[in-house]
Each structure stands twice: as structure tokens, then as C-alpha cells.
Coordinates of N, CA and C in Angstrom, one line a residue:
X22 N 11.4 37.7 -53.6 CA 11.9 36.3 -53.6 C 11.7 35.7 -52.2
X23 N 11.1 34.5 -51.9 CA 11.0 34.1 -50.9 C 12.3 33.2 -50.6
X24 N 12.1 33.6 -49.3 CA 13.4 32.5 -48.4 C 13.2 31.0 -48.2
X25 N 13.9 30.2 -48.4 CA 13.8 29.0 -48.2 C 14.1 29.3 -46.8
X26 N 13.2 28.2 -46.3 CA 13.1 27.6 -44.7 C 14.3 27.5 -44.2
X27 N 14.9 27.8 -42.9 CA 15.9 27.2 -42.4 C 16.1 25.3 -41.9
X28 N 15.0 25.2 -41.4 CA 15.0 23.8 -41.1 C 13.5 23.5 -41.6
X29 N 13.8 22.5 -42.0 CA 12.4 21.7 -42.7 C 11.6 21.0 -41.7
X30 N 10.7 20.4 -42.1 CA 9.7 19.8 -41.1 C 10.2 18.6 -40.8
X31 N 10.9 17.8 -41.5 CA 11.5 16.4 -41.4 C 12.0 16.9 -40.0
X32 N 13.0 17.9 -39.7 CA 14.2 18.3 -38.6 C 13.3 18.3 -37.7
X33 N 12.1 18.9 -37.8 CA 11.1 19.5 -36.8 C 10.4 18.3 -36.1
X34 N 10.2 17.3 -36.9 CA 9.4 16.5 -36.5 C 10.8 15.1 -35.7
X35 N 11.9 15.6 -36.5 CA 12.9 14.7 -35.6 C 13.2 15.2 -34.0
X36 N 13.8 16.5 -34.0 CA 13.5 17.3 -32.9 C 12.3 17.1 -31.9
X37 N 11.4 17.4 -32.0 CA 10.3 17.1 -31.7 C 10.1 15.5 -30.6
X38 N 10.4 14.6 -32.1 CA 10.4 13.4 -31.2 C 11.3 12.6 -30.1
X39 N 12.7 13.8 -30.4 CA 13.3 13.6 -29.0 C 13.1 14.2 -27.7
X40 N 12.4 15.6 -28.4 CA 11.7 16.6 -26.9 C 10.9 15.5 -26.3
X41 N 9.7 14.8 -26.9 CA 8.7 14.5 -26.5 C 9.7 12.7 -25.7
X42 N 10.5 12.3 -26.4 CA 11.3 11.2 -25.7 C 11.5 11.3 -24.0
X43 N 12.7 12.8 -24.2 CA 13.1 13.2 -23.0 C 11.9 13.6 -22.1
X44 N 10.7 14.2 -22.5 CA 10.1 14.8 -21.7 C 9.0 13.0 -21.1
X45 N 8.7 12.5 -21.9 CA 7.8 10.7 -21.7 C 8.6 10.5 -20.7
X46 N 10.2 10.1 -20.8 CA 11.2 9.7 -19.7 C 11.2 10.1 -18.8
X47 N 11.6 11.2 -18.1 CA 11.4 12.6 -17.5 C 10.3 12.0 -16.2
X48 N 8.6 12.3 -17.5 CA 7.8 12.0 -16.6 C 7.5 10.4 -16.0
X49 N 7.9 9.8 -16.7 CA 7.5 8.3 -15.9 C 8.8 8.3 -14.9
X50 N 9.7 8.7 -15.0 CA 10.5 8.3 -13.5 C 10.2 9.3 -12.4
X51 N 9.4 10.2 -13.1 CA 9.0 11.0 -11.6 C 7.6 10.7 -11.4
X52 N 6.6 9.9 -12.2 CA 5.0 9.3 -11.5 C 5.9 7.8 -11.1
X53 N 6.7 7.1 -11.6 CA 7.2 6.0 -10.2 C 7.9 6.0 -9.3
X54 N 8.4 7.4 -9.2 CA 8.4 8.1 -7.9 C 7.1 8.5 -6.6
X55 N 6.3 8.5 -7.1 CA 5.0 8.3 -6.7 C 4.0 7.1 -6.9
X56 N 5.1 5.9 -7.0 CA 4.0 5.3 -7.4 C 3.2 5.0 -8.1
X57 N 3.1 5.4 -9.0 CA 2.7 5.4 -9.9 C 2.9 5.1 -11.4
X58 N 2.4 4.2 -12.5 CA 3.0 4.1 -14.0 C 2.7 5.3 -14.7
X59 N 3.1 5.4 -15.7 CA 3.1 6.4 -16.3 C 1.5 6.6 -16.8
X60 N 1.0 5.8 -17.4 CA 0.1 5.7 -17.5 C -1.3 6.1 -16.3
X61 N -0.8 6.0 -15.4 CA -1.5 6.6 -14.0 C -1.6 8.3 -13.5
X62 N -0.2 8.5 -14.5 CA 0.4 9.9 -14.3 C -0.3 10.6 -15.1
X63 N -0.7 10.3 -16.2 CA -1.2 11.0 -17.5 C -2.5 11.1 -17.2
X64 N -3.4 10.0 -16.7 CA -4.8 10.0 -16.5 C -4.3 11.4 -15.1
X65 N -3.9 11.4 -13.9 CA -4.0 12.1 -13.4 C -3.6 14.2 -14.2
X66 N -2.5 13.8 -14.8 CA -2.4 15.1 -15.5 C -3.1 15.4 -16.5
X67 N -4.3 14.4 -17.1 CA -5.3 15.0 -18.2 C -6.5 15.5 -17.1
X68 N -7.3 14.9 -16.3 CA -8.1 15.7 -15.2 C -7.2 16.7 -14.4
X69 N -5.9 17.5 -14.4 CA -5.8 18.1 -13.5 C -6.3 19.4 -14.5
X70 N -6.8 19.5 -15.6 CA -7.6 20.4 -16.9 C -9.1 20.4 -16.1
X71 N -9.6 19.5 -15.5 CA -11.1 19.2 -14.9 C -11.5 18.2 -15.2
X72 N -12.6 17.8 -14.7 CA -13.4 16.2 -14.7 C -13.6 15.9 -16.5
X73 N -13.6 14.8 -16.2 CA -13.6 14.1 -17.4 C -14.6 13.0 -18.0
X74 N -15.1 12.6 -18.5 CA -16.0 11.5 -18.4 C -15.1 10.4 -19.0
X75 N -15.5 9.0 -18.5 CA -14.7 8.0 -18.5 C -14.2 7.6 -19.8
X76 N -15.1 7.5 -21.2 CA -14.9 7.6 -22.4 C -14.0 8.6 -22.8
X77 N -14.3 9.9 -22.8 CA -13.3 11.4 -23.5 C -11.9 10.9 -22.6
X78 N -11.9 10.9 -21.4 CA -10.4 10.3 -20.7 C -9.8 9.3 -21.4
X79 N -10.7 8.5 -21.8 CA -9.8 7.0 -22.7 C -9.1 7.8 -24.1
X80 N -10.4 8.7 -24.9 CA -10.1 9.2 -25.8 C -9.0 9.7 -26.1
X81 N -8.6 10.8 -25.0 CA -7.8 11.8 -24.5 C -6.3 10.8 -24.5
X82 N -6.1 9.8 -23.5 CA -5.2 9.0 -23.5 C -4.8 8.0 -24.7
X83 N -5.5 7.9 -25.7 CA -5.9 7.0 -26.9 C -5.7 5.5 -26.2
X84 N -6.4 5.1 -25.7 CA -6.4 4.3 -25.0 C -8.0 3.1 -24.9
X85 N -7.8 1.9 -25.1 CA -9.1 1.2 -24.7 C -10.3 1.9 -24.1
X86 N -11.1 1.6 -23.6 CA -12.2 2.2 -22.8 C -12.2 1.1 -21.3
X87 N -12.3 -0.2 -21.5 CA -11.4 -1.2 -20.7 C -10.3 -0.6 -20.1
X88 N -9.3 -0.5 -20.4 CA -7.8 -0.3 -20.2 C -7.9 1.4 -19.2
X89 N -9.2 1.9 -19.5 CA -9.0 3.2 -18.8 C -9.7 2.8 -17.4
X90 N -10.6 1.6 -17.2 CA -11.5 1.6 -16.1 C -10.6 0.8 -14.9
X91 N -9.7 -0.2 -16.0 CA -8.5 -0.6 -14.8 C -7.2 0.7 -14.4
X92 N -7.2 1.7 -14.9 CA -6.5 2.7 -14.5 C -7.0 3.6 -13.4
X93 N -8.2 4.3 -13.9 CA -9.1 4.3 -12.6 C -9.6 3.7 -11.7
X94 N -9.7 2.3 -11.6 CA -10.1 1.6 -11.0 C -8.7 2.0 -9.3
X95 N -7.6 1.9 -9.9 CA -6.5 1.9 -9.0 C -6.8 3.4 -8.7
X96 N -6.3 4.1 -9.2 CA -6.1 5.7 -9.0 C -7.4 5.7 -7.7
X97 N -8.6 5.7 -8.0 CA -9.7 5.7 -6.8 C -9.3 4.8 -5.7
X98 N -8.8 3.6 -5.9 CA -8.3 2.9 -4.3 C -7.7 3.4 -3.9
X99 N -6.6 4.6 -4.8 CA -5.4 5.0 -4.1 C -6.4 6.4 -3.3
X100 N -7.6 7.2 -3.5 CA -7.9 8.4 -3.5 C -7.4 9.7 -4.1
X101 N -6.8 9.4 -4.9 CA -6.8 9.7 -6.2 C -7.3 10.6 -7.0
X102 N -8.8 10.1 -7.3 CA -9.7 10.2 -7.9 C -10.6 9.8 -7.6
X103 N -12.0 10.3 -8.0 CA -13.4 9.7 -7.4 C -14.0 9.8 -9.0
X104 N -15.5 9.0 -8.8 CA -16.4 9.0 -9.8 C -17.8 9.7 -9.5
X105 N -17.9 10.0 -10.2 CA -19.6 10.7 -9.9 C -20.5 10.7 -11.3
X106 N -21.7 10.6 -10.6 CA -22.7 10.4 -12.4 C -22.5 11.9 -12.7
X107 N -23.0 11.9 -14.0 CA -22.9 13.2 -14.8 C -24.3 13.9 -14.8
X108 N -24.1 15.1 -14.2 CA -25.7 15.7 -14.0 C -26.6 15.6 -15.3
X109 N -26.0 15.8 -16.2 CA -27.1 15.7 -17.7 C -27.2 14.0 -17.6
X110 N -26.5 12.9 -17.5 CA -26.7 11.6 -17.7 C -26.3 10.7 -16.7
X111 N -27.0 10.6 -15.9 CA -26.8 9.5 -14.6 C -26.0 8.3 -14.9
X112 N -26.1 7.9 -16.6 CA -25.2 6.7 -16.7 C -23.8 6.6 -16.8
X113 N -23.5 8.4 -17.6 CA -22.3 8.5 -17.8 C -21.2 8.9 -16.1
X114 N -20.0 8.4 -16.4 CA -19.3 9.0 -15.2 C -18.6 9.4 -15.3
X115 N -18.5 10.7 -14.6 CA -17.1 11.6 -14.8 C -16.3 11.2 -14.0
X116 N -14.7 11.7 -13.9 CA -13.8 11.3 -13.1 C -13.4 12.3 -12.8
X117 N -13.2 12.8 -11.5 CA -12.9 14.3 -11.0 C -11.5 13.7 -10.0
X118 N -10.3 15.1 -10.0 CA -9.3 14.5 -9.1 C -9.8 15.4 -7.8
X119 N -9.1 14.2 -6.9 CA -9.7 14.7 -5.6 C -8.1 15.7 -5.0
X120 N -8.6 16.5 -4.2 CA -6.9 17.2 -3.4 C -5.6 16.3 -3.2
X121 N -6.2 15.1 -2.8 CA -5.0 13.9 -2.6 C -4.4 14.4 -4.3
X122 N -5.2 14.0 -5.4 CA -4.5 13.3 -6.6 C -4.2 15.0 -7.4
X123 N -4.4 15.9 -6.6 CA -3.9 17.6 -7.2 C -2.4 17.7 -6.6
X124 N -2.2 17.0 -5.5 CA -1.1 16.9 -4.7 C 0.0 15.8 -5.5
X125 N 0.0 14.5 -5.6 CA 0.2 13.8 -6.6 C 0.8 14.5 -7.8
X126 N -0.2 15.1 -8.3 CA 0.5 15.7 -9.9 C 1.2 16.4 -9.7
X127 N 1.5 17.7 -8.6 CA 2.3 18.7 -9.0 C 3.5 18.0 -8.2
X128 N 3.3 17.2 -7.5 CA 4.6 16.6 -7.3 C 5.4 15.4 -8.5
X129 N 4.8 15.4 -9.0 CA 5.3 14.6 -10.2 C 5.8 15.4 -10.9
X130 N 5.3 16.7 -11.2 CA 5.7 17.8 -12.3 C 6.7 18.2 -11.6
X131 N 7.2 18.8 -10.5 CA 7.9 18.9 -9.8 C 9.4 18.2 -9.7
X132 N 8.8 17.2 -9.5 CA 10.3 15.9 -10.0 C 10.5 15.8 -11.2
X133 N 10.1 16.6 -11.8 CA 10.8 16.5 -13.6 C 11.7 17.2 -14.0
X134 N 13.1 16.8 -13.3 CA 14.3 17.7 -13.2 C 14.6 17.8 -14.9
X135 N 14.4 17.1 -15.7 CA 15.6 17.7 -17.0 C 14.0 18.3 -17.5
X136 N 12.6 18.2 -17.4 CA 12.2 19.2 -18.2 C 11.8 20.7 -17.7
X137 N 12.3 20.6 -15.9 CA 11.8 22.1 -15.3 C 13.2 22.9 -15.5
X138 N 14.5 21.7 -15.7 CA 15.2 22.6 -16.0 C 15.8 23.4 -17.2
X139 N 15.4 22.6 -17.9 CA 15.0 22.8 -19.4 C 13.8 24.7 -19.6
X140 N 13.4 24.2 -18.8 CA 12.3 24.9 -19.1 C 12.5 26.4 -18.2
X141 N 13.1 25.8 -17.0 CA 13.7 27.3 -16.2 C 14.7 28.3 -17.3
X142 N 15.5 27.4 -18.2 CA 16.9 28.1 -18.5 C 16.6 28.8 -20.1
X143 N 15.1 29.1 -20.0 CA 14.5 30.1 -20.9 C 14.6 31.7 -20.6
X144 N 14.8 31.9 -21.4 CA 14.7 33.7 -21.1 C 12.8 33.8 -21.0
X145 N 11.9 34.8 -20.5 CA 11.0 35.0 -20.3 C 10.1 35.2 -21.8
X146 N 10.6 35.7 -23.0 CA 10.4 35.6 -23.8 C 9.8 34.7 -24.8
X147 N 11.4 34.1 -24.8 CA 11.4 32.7 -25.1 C 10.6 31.6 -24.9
X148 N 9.9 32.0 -23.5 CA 8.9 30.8 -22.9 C 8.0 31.4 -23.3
X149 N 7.4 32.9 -23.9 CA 6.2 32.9 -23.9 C 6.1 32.7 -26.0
X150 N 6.9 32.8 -26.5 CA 6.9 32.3 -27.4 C 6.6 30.5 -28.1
X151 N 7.5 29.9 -27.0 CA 7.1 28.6 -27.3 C 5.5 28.1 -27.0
X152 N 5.3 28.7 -25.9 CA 3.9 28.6 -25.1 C 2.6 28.5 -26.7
X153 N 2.8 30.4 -27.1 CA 2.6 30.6 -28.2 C 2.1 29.1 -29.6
X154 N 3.3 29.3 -29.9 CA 4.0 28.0 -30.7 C 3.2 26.4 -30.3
X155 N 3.4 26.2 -28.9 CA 3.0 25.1 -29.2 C 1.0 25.1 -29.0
X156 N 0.5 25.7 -28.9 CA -1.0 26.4 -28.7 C -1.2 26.2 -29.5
X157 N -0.5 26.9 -30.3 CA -0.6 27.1 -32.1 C -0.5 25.9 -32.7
X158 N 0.2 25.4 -32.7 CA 0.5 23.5 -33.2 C -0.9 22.5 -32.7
X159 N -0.9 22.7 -31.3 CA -1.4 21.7 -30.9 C -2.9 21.6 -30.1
X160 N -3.0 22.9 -29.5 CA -4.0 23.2 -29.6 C -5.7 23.9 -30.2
X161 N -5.4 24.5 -31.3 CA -5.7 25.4 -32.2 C -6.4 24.7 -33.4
X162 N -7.3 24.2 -33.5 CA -8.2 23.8 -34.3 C -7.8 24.3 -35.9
X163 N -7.2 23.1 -37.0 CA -7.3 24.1 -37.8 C -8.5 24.4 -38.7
X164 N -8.0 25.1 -39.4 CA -9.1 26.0 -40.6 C -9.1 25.7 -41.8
X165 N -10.6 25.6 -42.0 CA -10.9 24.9 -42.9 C -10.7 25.1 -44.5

């Protein structure tokens, strides 16, 4: 006989949307702590994965393709970020973070007191489990 679920997916997906609340929160008052909008924070923490091209970054952020060039546009005044053509396509441009904007991010991550503390007050386990878990969820291609 199978076990009915403890919590259903409704719970999961309510849960969920408060994690991801607290953690949105979290991060935009520690990238305007830097100066930055939140939105400035994200482009910098999607390239801190590696260079990106201008399009897949908009992608990545679900965002205009416009709306990404005025994001970069600032991020590079600030040094930030730079642009460079793409060795297969001269037309396309990647956006690579420079040391300034690797410094930037971990200080942003850094300032994210309720989710490092959140995230310290795991048992070792625990953390490699969720790690697990969310791979699994969110990264992990499903099957067909």
C-alpha cells in the first residue's frame, strides 16, 4: 500500500514562494548596498557561472534584449563588466565579469545575512541534500 504524501505540492510551491521572497529581499538590499539594483545584481551573479552572450543573459534573466543592453550598459561604466566579440561570431557579444565585478558579487552574497544565515544553521548533511534537491528540481533536464 502506498503512503500518501506528507505535504503536497500546493505546500511546496507555497513554501517555495516564500523561500524565494525572503531570498529576492535578502538579495536586492545587499546589491543596493553596492549600488546596485537588483537587477544589476542578477546580471552580475548569472556571469559569475562565465561569459555570456548578450541575448542567452537577457534569456537567462527573462528579460527584453533592450532592457539587458541598458543593464550592461551601466555595469561596464561601472567596470563591472566588459564586452568582447565572440570568437566563432564577431557580431555576437559576450559579456565577461571583470575582477572588479567578481568582487562586487561575493560581496553582495556576503551581505545576505537572513539567507547565509539560514543556510549556515544546516547540519552538513542537510546542505548536501538540499544542494541535491534543488539540482534535481531545477537544474536537471527532464526526461522524456
Amino acid at each position: 500500500m502506498t503512503e500518501a504524501p506528507r505535504v503536497d505540492t500546493a505546500q511546496l510551491l507555497e513554501l517555495l514562494s516564500v523561500s524565494l521572497g525572503v531570498y529576492y529581499g535578502d538579495f536586492t538590499v545587499a546589491a543596493a548596498s553596492e549600488n546596485l539594483t537588483a537587477s544589476q545584481g542578477r546580471a552580475l551573479t548569472a556571469l559569475r557561472r562565465g561569459p555570456a552572450a548578450m541575448r542567452a543573459l537577457a534569456e537567462t534573466m527573462t528579460c527584453d534584449a533592450s532592457n539587458m543592453t541598458g543593464i550592461i550598459d551601466r555595469l561596464e561604466k561601472r567596470g563591472l563588466v566588459r564586452r568582447e566579440a565572440a570568437p566563432a561570431d564577431r557580431r555576437v557579444k559576450n559579456v565577461i565579469l571583470t575582477a572588479e565585478g567578481e568582487r562586487v558579487t561575493d560581496a553582495i552574497r556576503a551581505k545576505m545575512r537572513i539567507t547565509q544565515e539560514g543556510l549556515a544553521g544546516l547540519r552538513s548533511d542537510d546542505r548536501d541534500a538540499l544542494y541535491t534537491l534543488l539540482e534535481r528540481i531545477f537544474l536537471t533536464p527532464p526526461t522524456a
